PDB file of N, CA and C in Angstrom:
ATOM      1  N   GLN A   1     105.353-119.477  51.638  1.00  0.00           N
ATOM      2  CA  GLN A   1     106.224-120.475  52.267  1.00  0.00           C
ATOM      3  C   GLN A   1     106.648-121.511  51.229  1.00  0.00           C
ATOM      4  N   VAL A   2     107.875-122.004  51.411  1.00  0.00           N
ATOM      5  CA  VAL A   2     108.427-123.014  50.511  1.00  0.00           C
ATOM      6  C   VAL A   2     108.737-124.272  51.320  1.00  0.00           C
ATOM      7  N   GLN A   3     108.367-125.412  50.776  1.00  0.00           N
ATOM      8  CA  GLN A   3     108.713-126.697  51.392  1.00  0.00           C
ATOM      9  C   GLN A   3     109.912-127.282  50.648  1.00  0.00           C
ATOM     10  N   LEU A   4     110.871-127.773  51.417  1.00  0.00           N
ATOM     11  CA  LEU A   4     112.113-128.280  50.843  1.00  0.00           C
ATOM     12  C   LEU A   4     112.383-129.676  51.371  1.00  0.00           C
ATOM     13  N   VAL A   5     112.762-130.574  50.477  1.00  0.00           N
ATOM     14  CA  VAL A   5     113.086-131.951  50.872  1.00  0.00           C
ATOM     15  C   VAL A   5     114.425-132.327  50.263  1.00  0.00           C
ATOM     16  N   GLU A   6     115.406-132.597  51.130  1.00  0.00           N
ATOM     17  CA  GLU A   6     116.729-132.994  50.667  1.00  0.00           C
ATOM     18  C   GLU A   6     116.830-134.516  50.556  1.00  0.00           C
ATOM     19  N   SER A   7     117.731-134.950  49.704  1.00  0.00           N
ATOM     20  CA  SER A   7     118.044-136.367  49.580  1.00  0.00           C
ATOM     21  C   SER A   7     119.450-136.513  49.013  1.00  0.00           C
ATOM     22  N   GLY A   8     119.974-137.722  49.090  1.00  0.00           N
ATOM     23  CA  GLY A   8     121.266-137.998  48.478  1.00  0.00           C
ATOM     24  C   GLY A   8     122.431-138.132  49.427  1.00  0.00           C
ATOM     25  N   GLY A   9     122.191-137.908  50.705  1.00  0.00           N
ATOM     26  CA  GLY A   9     123.282-138.061  51.660  1.00  0.00           C
ATOM     27  C   GLY A   9     123.658-139.519  51.844  1.00  0.00           C
ATOM     28  N   GLY A  10     124.755-139.739  52.569  1.00  0.00           N
ATOM     29  CA  GLY A  10     125.190-141.097  52.826  1.00  0.00           C
ATOM     30  C   GLY A  10     126.597-141.148  53.340  1.00  0.00           C
ATOM     31  N   LEU A  11     127.160-142.363  53.312  1.00  0.00           N
ATOM     32  CA  LEU A  11     128.518-142.598  53.775  1.00  0.00           C
ATOM     33  C   LEU A  11     129.421-142.793  52.557  1.00  0.00           C
ATOM     34  N   VAL A  12     130.536-142.084  52.553  1.00  0.00           N
ATOM     35  CA  VAL A  12     131.463-142.171  51.430  1.00  0.00           C
ATOM     36  C   VAL A  12     132.883-142.096  51.961  1.00  0.00           C
ATOM     37  N   GLN A  13     133.812-142.688  51.249  1.00  0.00           N
ATOM     38  CA  GLN A  13     135.213-142.626  51.662  1.00  0.00           C
ATOM     39  C   GLN A  13     135.849-141.315  51.226  1.00  0.00           C
ATOM     40  N   THR A  14     136.927-140.978  51.874  1.00  0.00           N
ATOM     41  CA  THR A  14     137.686-139.785  51.494  1.00  0.00           C
ATOM     42  C   THR A  14     138.042-139.840  50.014  1.00  0.00           C
ATOM     43  N   GLY A  15     137.807-138.721  49.338  1.00  0.00           N
ATOM     44  CA  GLY A  15     138.065-138.648  47.915  1.00  0.00           C
ATOM     45  C   GLY A  15     136.875-138.999  47.047  1.00  0.00           C
ATOM     46  N   GLY A  16     135.829-139.494  47.669  1.00  0.00           N
ATOM     47  CA  GLY A  16     134.638-139.889  46.938  1.00  0.00           C
ATOM     48  C   GLY A  16     133.726-138.720  46.599  1.00  0.00           C
ATOM     49  N   SER A  17     132.600-139.053  46.002  1.00  0.00           N
ATOM     50  CA  SER A  17     131.642-138.033  45.558  1.00  0.00           C
ATOM     51  C   SER A  17     130.234-138.388  45.996  1.00  0.00           C
ATOM     52  N   LEU A  18     129.443-137.353  46.185  1.00  0.00           N
ATOM     53  CA  LEU A  18     128.011-137.496  46.442  1.00  0.00           C
ATOM     54  C   LEU A  18     127.295-136.358  45.745  1.00  0.00           C
ATOM     55  N   ARG A  19     126.039-136.606  45.411  1.00  0.00           N
ATOM     56  CA  ARG A  19     125.205-135.557  44.829  1.00  0.00           C
ATOM     57  C   ARG A  19     123.956-135.414  45.672  1.00  0.00           C
ATOM     58  N   LEU A  20     123.813-134.243  46.261  1.00  0.00           N
ATOM     59  CA  LEU A  20     122.633-133.949  47.049  1.00  0.00           C
ATOM     60  C   LEU A  20     121.571-133.291  46.169  1.00  0.00           C
ATOM     61  N   SER A  21     120.322-133.607  46.466  1.00  0.00           N
ATOM     62  CA  SER A  21     119.207-133.004  45.746  1.00  0.00           C
ATOM     63  C   SER A  21     118.274-132.313  46.730  1.00  0.00           C
ATOM     64  N   CYS A  22     117.630-131.263  46.259  1.00  0.00           N
ATOM     65  CA  CYS A  22     116.656-130.531  47.070  1.00  0.00           C
ATOM     66  C   CYS A  22     115.448-130.250  46.188  1.00  0.00           C
ATOM     67  N   ALA A  23     114.323-130.800  46.572  1.00  0.00           N
ATOM     68  CA  ALA A  23     113.081-130.591  45.838  1.00  0.00           C
ATOM     69  C   ALA A  23     112.264-129.513  46.532  1.00  0.00           C
ATOM     70  N   ALA A  24     111.862-128.507  45.773  1.00  0.00           N
ATOM     71  CA  ALA A  24     111.119-127.383  46.325  1.00  0.00           C
ATOM     72  C   ALA A  24     109.675-127.417  45.857  1.00  0.00           C
ATOM     73  N   SER A  25     108.778-127.005  46.752  1.00  0.00           N
ATOM     74  CA  SER A  25     107.364-126.878  46.415  1.00  0.00           C
ATOM     75  C   SER A  25     106.795-125.702  47.182  1.00  0.00           C
ATOM     76  N   GLY A  26     105.607-125.283  46.796  1.00  0.00           N
ATOM     77  CA  GLY A  26     104.990-124.129  47.447  1.00  0.00           C
ATOM     78  C   GLY A  26     105.182-122.880  46.606  1.00  0.00           C
ATOM     79  N   ARG A  27     105.604-121.782  47.244  1.00  0.00           N
ATOM     80  CA  ARG A  27     105.739-120.488  46.557  1.00  0.00           C
ATOM     81  C   ARG A  27     107.069-120.399  45.812  1.00  0.00           C
ATOM     82  N   ILE A  28     107.304-121.342  44.932  1.00  0.00           N
ATOM     83  CA  ILE A  28     108.610-121.430  44.289  1.00  0.00           C
ATOM     84  C   ILE A  28     108.890-120.255  43.365  1.00  0.00           C
ATOM     85  N   PHE A  29     107.855-119.638  42.824  1.00  0.00           N
ATOM     86  CA  PHE A  29     108.069-118.535  41.882  1.00  0.00           C
ATOM     87  C   PHE A  29     108.521-117.263  42.587  1.00  0.00           C
ATOM     88  N   SER A  30     108.439-117.243  43.909  1.00  0.00           N
ATOM     89  CA  SER A  30     108.873-116.068  44.675  1.00  0.00           C
ATOM     90  C   SER A  30     110.289-116.226  45.219  1.00  0.00           C
ATOM     91  N   ILE A  31     110.912-117.376  44.981  1.00  0.00           N
ATOM     92  CA  ILE A  31     112.255-117.627  45.515  1.00  0.00           C
ATOM     93  C   ILE A  31     113.282-116.757  44.806  1.00  0.00           C
ATOM     94  N   ASN A  32     114.099-116.025  45.567  1.00  0.00           N
ATOM     95  CA  ASN A  32     115.139-115.212  44.947  1.00  0.00           C
ATOM     96  C   ASN A  32     116.541-115.778  45.192  1.00  0.00           C
ATOM     97  N   TYR A  33     116.625-116.752  46.081  1.00  0.00           N
ATOM     98  CA  TYR A  33     117.931-117.345  46.389  1.00  0.00           C
ATOM     99  C   TYR A  33     117.724-118.728  46.967  1.00  0.00           C
ATOM    100  N   MET A  34     118.603-119.653  46.589  1.00  0.00           N
ATOM    101  CA  MET A  34     118.625-120.972  47.228  1.00  0.00           C
ATOM    102  C   MET A  34     120.062-121.309  47.570  1.00  0.00           C
ATOM    103  N   GLY A  35     120.212-121.996  48.684  1.00  0.00           N
ATOM    104  CA  GLY A  35     121.562-122.308  49.120  1.00  0.00           C
ATOM    105  C   GLY A  35     121.643-123.624  49.856  1.00  0.00           C
ATOM    106  N   TRP A  36     122.865-124.061  50.017  1.00  0.00           N
ATOM    107  CA  TRP A  36     123.167-125.241  50.817  1.00  0.00           C
ATOM    108  C   TRP A  36     123.990-124.794  52.029  1.00  0.00           C
ATOM    109  N   TYR A  37     123.644-125.343  53.164  1.00  0.00           N
ATOM    110  CA  TYR A  37     124.348-125.085  54.411  1.00  0.00           C
ATOM    111  C   TYR A  37     124.679-126.430  55.044  1.00  0.00           C
ATOM    112  N   ARG A  38     125.580-126.417  56.012  1.00  0.00           N
ATOM    113  CA  ARG A  38     125.888-127.654  56.706  1.00  0.00           C
ATOM    114  C   ARG A  38     126.178-127.373  58.168  1.00  0.00           C
ATOM    115  N   GLN A  39     125.961-128.399  58.986  1.00  0.00           N
ATOM    116  CA  GLN A  39     126.229-128.279  60.409  1.00  0.00           C
ATOM    117  C   GLN A  39     126.875-129.564  60.899  1.00  0.00           C
ATOM    118  N   ALA A  40     128.106-129.427  61.351  1.00  0.00           N
ATOM    119  CA  ALA A  40     128.831-130.564  61.903  1.00  0.00           C
ATOM    120  C   ALA A  40     128.555-130.643  63.401  1.00  0.00           C
ATOM    121  N   PRO A  41     128.740-131.817  64.006  1.00  0.00           N
ATOM    122  CA  PRO A  41     128.489-131.969  65.446  1.00  0.00           C
ATOM    123  C   PRO A  41     129.297-130.968  66.269  1.00  0.00           C
ATOM    124  N   GLY A  42     128.615-130.258  67.142  1.00  0.00           N
ATOM    125  CA  GLY A  42     129.275-129.301  68.017  1.00  0.00           C
ATOM    126  C   GLY A  42     129.661-127.998  67.366  1.00  0.00           C
ATOM    127  N   LYS A  43     129.256-127.806  66.120  1.00  0.00           N
ATOM    128  CA  LYS A  43     129.611-126.572  65.408  1.00  0.00           C
ATOM    129  C   LYS A  43     128.358-125.841  64.952  1.00  0.00           C
ATOM    130  N   GLN A  44     128.539-124.571  64.624  1.00  0.00           N
ATOM    131  CA  GLN A  44     127.436-123.782  64.112  1.00  0.00           C
ATOM    132  C   GLN A  44     127.166-124.130  62.648  1.00  0.00           C
ATOM    133  N   ARG A  45     125.941-123.882  62.235  1.00  0.00           N
ATOM    134  CA  ARG A  45     125.595-124.084  60.840  1.00  0.00           C
ATOM    135  C   ARG A  45     126.373-123.089  59.994  1.00  0.00           C
ATOM    136  N   GLU A  46     126.917-123.568  58.870  1.00  0.00           N
ATOM    137  CA  GLU A  46     127.684-122.691  57.998  1.00  0.00           C
ATOM    138  C   GLU A  46     127.180-122.783  56.570  1.00  0.00           C
ATOM    139  N   TRP A  47     127.350-121.670  55.874  1.00  0.00           N
ATOM    140  CA  TRP A  47     126.955-121.591  54.477  1.00  0.00           C
ATOM    141  C   TRP A  47     127.977-122.341  53.620  1.00  0.00           C
ATOM    142  N   VAL A  48     127.474-123.059  52.605  1.00  0.00           N
ATOM    143  CA  VAL A  48     128.330-123.840  51.716  1.00  0.00           C
ATOM    144  C   VAL A  48     128.334-123.276  50.301  1.00  0.00           C
ATOM    145  N   ALA A  49     127.135-123.078  49.752  1.00  0.00           N
ATOM    146  CA  ALA A  49     127.032-122.613  48.370  1.00  0.00           C
ATOM    147  C   ALA A  49     125.661-122.014  48.157  1.00  0.00           C
ATOM    148  N   GLY A  50     125.553-121.133  47.146  1.00  0.00           N
ATOM    149  CA  GLY A  50     124.281-120.509  46.862  1.00  0.00           C
ATOM    150  C   GLY A  50     124.110-120.204  45.394  1.00  0.00           C
ATOM    151  N   ILE A  51     122.859-120.055  44.996  1.00  0.00           N
ATOM    152  CA  ILE A  51     122.535-119.700  43.610  1.00  0.00           C
ATOM    153  C   ILE A  51     121.370-118.729  43.643  1.00  0.00           C
ATOM    154  N   ILE A  52     121.531-117.612  42.932  1.00  0.00           N
ATOM    155  CA  ILE A  52     120.462-116.622  42.915  1.00  0.00           C
ATOM    156  C   ILE A  52     119.583-116.813  41.680  1.00  0.00           C
ATOM    157  N   SER A  53     118.532-116.033  41.597  1.00  0.00           N
ATOM    158  CA  SER A  53     117.541-116.238  40.547  1.00  0.00           C
ATOM    159  C   SER A  53     118.132-116.090  39.143  1.00  0.00           C
ATOM    160  N   SER A  54     119.197-115.306  39.003  1.00  0.00           N
ATOM    161  CA  SER A  54     119.837-115.126  37.691  1.00  0.00           C
ATOM    162  C   SER A  54     120.674-116.328  37.290  1.00  0.00           C
ATOM    163  N   GLY A  55     120.952-117.203  38.252  1.00  0.00           N
ATOM    164  CA  GLY A  55     121.808-118.359  37.995  1.00  0.00           C
ATOM    165  C   GLY A  55     123.224-118.194  38.486  1.00  0.00           C
ATOM    166  N   THR A  56     123.567-117.032  38.960  1.00  0.00           N
ATOM    167  CA  THR A  56     124.908-116.795  39.495  1.00  0.00           C
ATOM    168  C   THR A  56     125.115-117.620  40.755  1.00  0.00           C
ATOM    169  N   THR A  57     126.271-118.266  40.829  1.00  0.00           N
ATOM    170  CA  THR A  57     126.577-119.133  41.959  1.00  0.00           C
ATOM    171  C   THR A  57     127.717-118.563  42.792  1.00  0.00           C
ATOM    172  N   SER A  58     127.797-119.009  44.033  1.00  0.00           N
ATOM    173  CA  SER A  58     128.876-118.611  44.923  1.00  0.00           C
ATOM    174  C   SER A  58     129.160-119.756  45.881  1.00  0.00           C
ATOM    175  N   TYR A  59     130.413-119.786  46.405  1.00  0.00           N
ATOM    176  CA  TYR A  59     130.844-120.908  47.224  1.00  0.00           C
ATOM    177  C   TYR A  59     131.686-120.435  48.403  1.00  0.00           C
ATOM    178  N   ALA A  60     131.600-121.208  49.474  1.00  0.00           N
ATOM    179  CA  ALA A  60     132.506-120.987  50.583  1.00  0.00           C
ATOM    180  C   ALA A  60     133.912-121.405  50.153  1.00  0.00           C
ATOM    181  N   GLY A  61     134.907-120.755  50.721  1.00  0.00           N
ATOM    182  CA  GLY A  61     136.275-121.051  50.332  1.00  0.00           C
ATOM    183  C   GLY A  61     136.670-122.497  50.565  1.00  0.00           C
ATOM    184  N   SER A  62     136.099-123.116  51.595  1.00  0.00           N
ATOM    185  CA  SER A  62     136.472-124.481  51.945  1.00  0.00           C
ATOM    186  C   SER A  62     135.988-125.518  50.936  1.00  0.00           C
ATOM    187  N   VAL A  63     135.035-125.148  50.083  1.00  0.00           N
ATOM    188  CA  VAL A  63     134.490-126.121  49.124  1.00  0.00           C
ATOM    189  C   VAL A  63     134.693-125.693  47.681  1.00  0.00           C
ATOM    190  N   LYS A  64     135.172-124.498  47.466  1.00  0.00           N
ATOM    191  CA  LYS A  64     135.332-123.983  46.105  1.00  0.00           C
ATOM    192  C   LYS A  64     136.277-124.872  45.321  1.00  0.00           C
ATOM    193  N   GLY A  65     135.855-125.241  44.126  1.00  0.00           N
ATOM    194  CA  GLY A  65     136.645-126.129  43.291  1.00  0.00           C
ATOM    195  C   GLY A  65     136.317-127.591  43.486  1.00  0.00           C
ATOM    196  N   ARG A  66     135.594-127.916  44.564  1.00  0.00           N
ATOM    197  CA  ARG A  66     135.220-129.315  44.820  1.00  0.00           C
ATOM    198  C   ARG A  66     133.704-129.524  44.723  1.00  0.00           C
ATOM    199  N   PHE A  67     132.949-128.513  45.118  1.00  0.00           N
ATOM    200  CA  PHE A  67     131.487-128.604  45.112  1.00  0.00           C
ATOM    201  C   PHE A  67     130.920-127.742  44.001  1.00  0.00           C
ATOM    202  N   THR A  68     129.795-128.174  43.443  1.00  0.00           N
ATOM    203  CA  THR A  68     129.106-127.406  42.407  1.00  0.00           C
ATOM    204  C   THR A  68     127.617-127.383  42.704  1.00  0.00           C
ATOM    205  N   ILE A  69     127.059-126.185  42.776  1.00  0.00           N
ATOM    206  CA  ILE A  69     125.616-126.041  42.950  1.00  0.00           C
ATOM    207  C   ILE A  69     124.995-125.805  41.581  1.00  0.00           C
ATOM    208  N   SER A  70     123.846-126.433  41.359  1.00  0.00           N
ATOM    209  CA  SER A  70     123.143-126.259  40.088  1.00  0.00           C
ATOM    210  C   SER A  70     121.648-126.382  40.348  1.00  0.00           C
ATOM    211  N   ARG A  71     120.892-126.122  39.314  1.00  0.00           N
ATOM    212  CA  ARG A  71     119.446-126.184  39.485  1.00  0.00           C
ATOM    213  C   ARG A  71     118.787-126.703  38.220  1.00  0.00           C
ATOM    214  N   ASP A  72     117.600-127.253  38.397  1.00  0.00           N
ATOM    215  CA  ASP A  72     116.731-127.643  37.294  1.00  0.00           C
ATOM    216  C   ASP A  72     115.422-126.905  37.528  1.00  0.00           C
ATOM    217  N   ILE A  73     115.249-125.801  36.829  1.00  0.00           N
ATOM    218  CA  ILE A  73     114.088-124.949  37.065  1.00  0.00           C
ATOM    219  C   ILE A  73     112.796-125.690  36.743  1.00  0.00           C
ATOM    220  N   ALA A  74     112.802-126.465  35.683  1.00  0.00           N
ATOM    221  CA  ALA A  74     111.587-127.183  35.267  1.00  0.00           C
ATOM    222  C   ALA A  74     111.123-128.176  36.322  1.00  0.00           C
ATOM    223  N   LYS A  75     112.090-128.745  37.075  1.00  0.00           N
ATOM    224  CA  LYS A  75     111.753-129.739  38.088  1.00  0.00           C
ATOM    225  C   LYS A  75     111.736-129.141  39.488  1.00  0.00           C
ATOM    226  N   ASN A  76     111.991-127.838  39.587  1.00  0.00           N
ATOM    227  CA  ASN A  76     111.996-127.157  40.893  1.00  0.00           C
ATOM    228  C   ASN A  76     112.983-127.822  41.849  1.00  0.00           C
ATOM    229  N   MET A  77     114.171-128.074  41.342  1.00  0.00           N
ATOM    230  CA  MET A  77     115.179-128.750  42.150  1.00  0.00           C
ATOM    231  C   MET A  77     116.513-128.017  42.104  1.00  0.00           C
ATOM    232  N   VAL A  78     117.241-128.149  43.196  1.00  0.00           N
ATOM    233  CA  VAL A  78     118.604-127.641  43.310  1.00  0.00           C
ATOM    234  C   VAL A  78     119.487-128.812  43.737  1.00  0.00           C
ATOM    235  N   PHE A  79     120.706-128.808  43.216  1.00  0.00           N
ATOM    236  CA  PHE A  79     121.615-129.917  43.481  1.00  0.00           C
ATOM    237  C   PHE A  79     122.934-129.397  44.049  1.00  0.00           C
ATOM    238  N   LEU A  80     123.614-130.280  44.750  1.00  0.00           N
ATOM    239  CA  LEU A  80     124.968-129.979  45.200  1.00  0.00           C
ATOM    240  C   LEU A  80     125.829-131.191  44.875  1.00  0.00           C
ATOM    241  N   GLN A  81     126.661-131.049  43.852  1.00  0.00           N
ATOM    242  CA  GLN A  81     127.609-132.098  43.495  1.00  0.00           C
ATOM    243  C   GLN A  81     128.858-131.905  44.334  1.00  0.00           C
ATOM    244  N   MET A  82     129.210-132.923  45.094  1.00  0.00           N
ATOM    245  CA  MET A  82     130.347-132.831  46.004  1.00  0.00           C
ATOM    246  C   MET A  82     131.402-133.845  45.589  1.00  0.00           C
ATOM    247  N   ASN A  83     132.553-133.357  45.185  1.00  0.00           N
ATOM    248  CA  ASN A  83     133.666-134.201  44.764  1.00  0.00           C
ATOM    249  C   ASN A  83     134.845-134.040  45.724  1.00  0.00           C
ATOM    250  N   SER A  84     135.766-134.970  45.650  1.00  0.00           N
ATOM    251  CA  SER A  84     136.982-134.928  46.478  1.00  0.00           C
ATOM    252  C   SER A  84     136.631-134.695  47.940  1.00  0.00           C
ATOM    253  N   LEU A  85     135.690-135.450  48.431  1.00  0.00           N
ATOM    254  CA  LEU A  85     135.203-135.255  49.793  1.00  0.00           C
ATOM    255  C   LEU A  85     136.265-135.564  50.832  1.00  0.00           C
ATOM    256  N   LYS A  86     136.214-134.801  51.908  1.00  0.00           N
ATOM    257  CA  LYS A  86     137.162-134.928  53.006  1.00  0.00           C
ATOM    258  C   LYS A  86     136.401-135.232  54.299  1.00  0.00           C
ATOM    259  N   PRO A  87     137.070-135.810  55.280  1.00  0.00           N
ATOM    260  CA  PRO A  87     136.383-136.071  56.566  1.00  0.00           C
ATOM    261  C   PRO A  87     135.767-134.804  57.170  1.00  0.00           C
ATOM    262  N   GLU A  88     136.406-133.664  56.966  1.00  0.00           N
ATOM    263  CA  GLU A  88     135.872-132.416  57.515  1.00  0.00           C
ATOM    264  C   GLU A  88     134.608-131.938  56.803  1.00  0.00           C
ATOM    265  N   ASP A  89     134.209-132.608  55.728  1.00  0.00           N
ATOM    266  CA  ASP A  89     132.940-132.294  55.076  1.00  0.00           C
ATOM    267  C   ASP A  89     131.781-133.013  55.755  1.00  0.00           C
ATOM    268  N   THR A  90     132.078-133.879  56.708  1.00  0.00           N
ATOM    269  CA  THR A  90     131.029-134.601  57.427  1.00  0.00           C
ATOM    270  C   THR A  90     130.125-133.630  58.167  1.00  0.00           C
ATOM    271  N   ALA A  91     128.826-133.715  57.906  1.00  0.00           N
ATOM    272  CA  ALA A  91     127.860-132.796  58.505  1.00  0.00           C
ATOM    273  C   ALA A  91     126.456-133.176  58.049  1.00  0.00           C
ATOM    274  N   VAL A  92     125.477-132.537  58.668  1.00  0.00           N
ATOM    275  CA  VAL A  92     124.120-132.565  58.125  1.00  0.00           C
ATOM    276  C   VAL A  92     124.015-131.397  57.153  1.00  0.00           C
ATOM    277  N   TYR A  93     123.589-131.688  55.957  1.00  0.00           N
ATOM    278  CA  TYR A  93     123.486-130.667  54.910  1.00  0.00           C
ATOM    279  C   TYR A  93     122.025-130.252  54.759  1.00  0.00           C
ATOM    280  N   TYR A  94     121.819-128.935  54.744  1.00  0.00           N
ATOM    281  CA  TYR A  94     120.483-128.376  54.655  1.00  0.00           C
ATOM    282  C   TYR A  94     120.334-127.534  53.393  1.00  0.00           C
ATOM    283  N   CYS A  95     119.178-127.639  52.791  1.00  0.00           N
ATOM    284  CA  CYS A  95     118.800-126.780  51.681  1.00  0.00           C
ATOM    285  C   CYS A  95     117.978-125.624  52.252  1.00  0.00           C
ATOM    286  N   ALA A  96     118.164-124.443  51.696  1.00  0.00           N
ATOM    287  CA  ALA A  96     117.433-123.270  52.152  1.00  0.00           C
ATOM    288  C   ALA A  96     116.960-122.455  50.962  1.00  0.00           C
ATOM    289  N   ALA A  97     115.808-121.805  51.149  1.00  0.00           N
ATOM    290  CA  ALA A  97     115.257-120.954  50.095  1.00  0.00           C
ATOM    291  C   ALA A  97     114.836-119.624  50.703  1.00  0.00           C
ATOM    292  N   ASN A  98     115.190-118.551  50.020  1.00  0.00           N
ATOM    293  CA  ASN A  98     114.832-117.210  50.488  1.00  0.00           C
ATOM    294  C   ASN A  98     113.727-116.621  49.637  1.00  0.00           C
ATOM    295  N   ILE A  99     112.730-116.054  50.307  1.00  0.00           N
ATOM    296  CA  ILE A  99     111.732-115.215  49.660  1.00  0.00           C
ATOM    297  C   ILE A  99     111.786-113.897  50.426  1.00  0.00           C
ATOM    298  N   GLY A 100     112.383-112.877  49.801  1.00  0.00           N
ATOM    299  CA  GLY A 100     112.608-111.638  50.522  1.00  0.00           C
ATOM    300  C   GLY A 100     113.514-111.895  51.712  1.00  0.00           C
ATOM    301  N   SER A 101     113.085-111.504  52.887  1.00  0.00           N
ATOM    302  CA  SER A 101     113.887-111.704  54.095  1.00  0.00           C
ATOM    303  C   SER A 101     113.577-113.023  54.799  1.00  0.00           C
ATOM    304  N   ARG A 102     112.655-113.794  54.264  1.00  0.00           N
ATOM    305  CA  ARG A 102     112.265-115.046  54.901  1.00  0.00           C
ATOM    306  C   ARG A 102     113.105-116.183  54.354  1.00  0.00           C
ATOM    307  N   THR A 103     113.536-117.082  55.258  1.00  0.00           N
ATOM    308  CA  THR A 103     114.282-118.265  54.856  1.00  0.00           C
ATOM    309  C   THR A 103     113.546-119.506  55.313  1.00  0.00           C
ATOM    310  N   ASP A 104     113.297-120.415  54.370  1.00  0.00           N
ATOM    311  CA  ASP A 104     112.720-121.719  54.696  1.00  0.00           C
ATOM    312  C   ASP A 104     113.807-122.782  54.593  1.00  0.00           C
ATOM    313  N   TRP A 105     113.701-123.805  55.439  1.00  0.00           N
ATOM    314  CA  TRP A 105     114.736-124.832  55.523  1.00  0.00           C
ATOM    315  C   TRP A 105     114.156-126.219  55.296  1.00  0.00           C
ATOM    316  N   GLY A 106     114.992-127.081  54.738  1.00  0.00           N
ATOM    317  CA  GLY A 106     114.647-128.480  54.669  1.00  0.00           C
ATOM    318  C   GLY A 106     115.015-129.169  55.973  1.00  0.00           C
ATOM    319  N   GLN A 107     114.770-130.487  56.014  1.00  0.00           N
ATOM    320  CA  GLN A 107     115.008-131.245  57.242  1.00  0.00           C
ATOM    321  C   GLN A 107     116.452-131.702  57.375  1.00  0.00           C
ATOM    322  N   GLY A 108     117.201-131.628  56.292  1.00  0.00           N
ATOM    323  CA  GLY A 108     118.611-131.998  56.320  1.00  0.00           C
ATOM    324  C   GLY A 108     118.856-133.429  55.880  1.00  0.00           C
ATOM    325  N   THR A 109     120.070-133.661  55.393  1.00  0.00           N
ATOM    326  CA  THR A 109     120.495-134.998  55.004  1.00  0.00           C
ATOM    327  C   THR A 109     121.938-135.194  55.474  1.00  0.00           C
ATOM    328  N   GLN A 110     122.205-136.350  56.069  1.00  0.00           N
ATOM    329  CA  GLN A 110     123.505-136.601  56.666  1.00  0.00           C
ATOM    330  C   GLN A 110     124.523-137.019  55.609  1.00  0.00           C
ATOM    331  N   VAL A 111     125.682-136.386  55.660  1.00  0.00           N
ATOM    332  CA  VAL A 111     126.822-136.777  54.835  1.00  0.00           C
ATOM    333  C   VAL A 111     127.963-137.150  55.772  1.00  0.00           C
ATOM    334  N   THR A 112     128.467-138.349  55.622  1.00  0.00           N
ATOM    335  CA  THR A 112     129.579-138.814  56.444  1.00  0.00           C
ATOM    336  C   THR A 112     130.716-139.259  55.539  1.00  0.00           C
ATOM    337  N   VAL A 113     131.888-138.678  55.750  1.00  0.00           N
ATOM    338  CA  VAL A 113     133.068-139.012  54.953  1.00  0.00           C
ATOM    339  C   VAL A 113     134.052-139.736  55.860  1.00  0.00           C
ATOM    340  N   SER A 114     134.337-140.978  55.538  1.00  0.00           N
ATOM    341  CA  SER A 114     135.247-141.770  56.361  1.00  0.00           C
ATOM    342  C   SER A 114     136.685-141.606  55.876  1.00  0.00           C
ATOM    343  N   SER A 115     137.598-141.670  56.826  1.00  0.00           N
ATOM    344  CA  SER A 115     139.017-141.490  56.480  1.00  0.00           C
ATOM    345  C   SER A 115     139.692-142.820  56.202  1.00  0.00           C
TER     346      SER A 115
END
């Protein structure tokens, strides 16, 4: 099992930037994938970005070119740099880690983009 703690959310104006952090602990050496997801009020949770053990990254079309996922292996952390934020990016953002078919989740951090 992996424990995940997100931080860095907050309130920002349209066009602004935020950097989310996710600190991982536990069975970190077994993690094969980490990702960021988000859930807006009244909507289903959706995938935002991911990074696999090789370092290859991928992004949802709605954030590609604006968001960047990265990691610091030495610190067991994953980040999500969010630029050019839009009101539709408002959501609770969750960090997730996969070990095989198992997915562990963080508690989430709120991001609110004002227009």
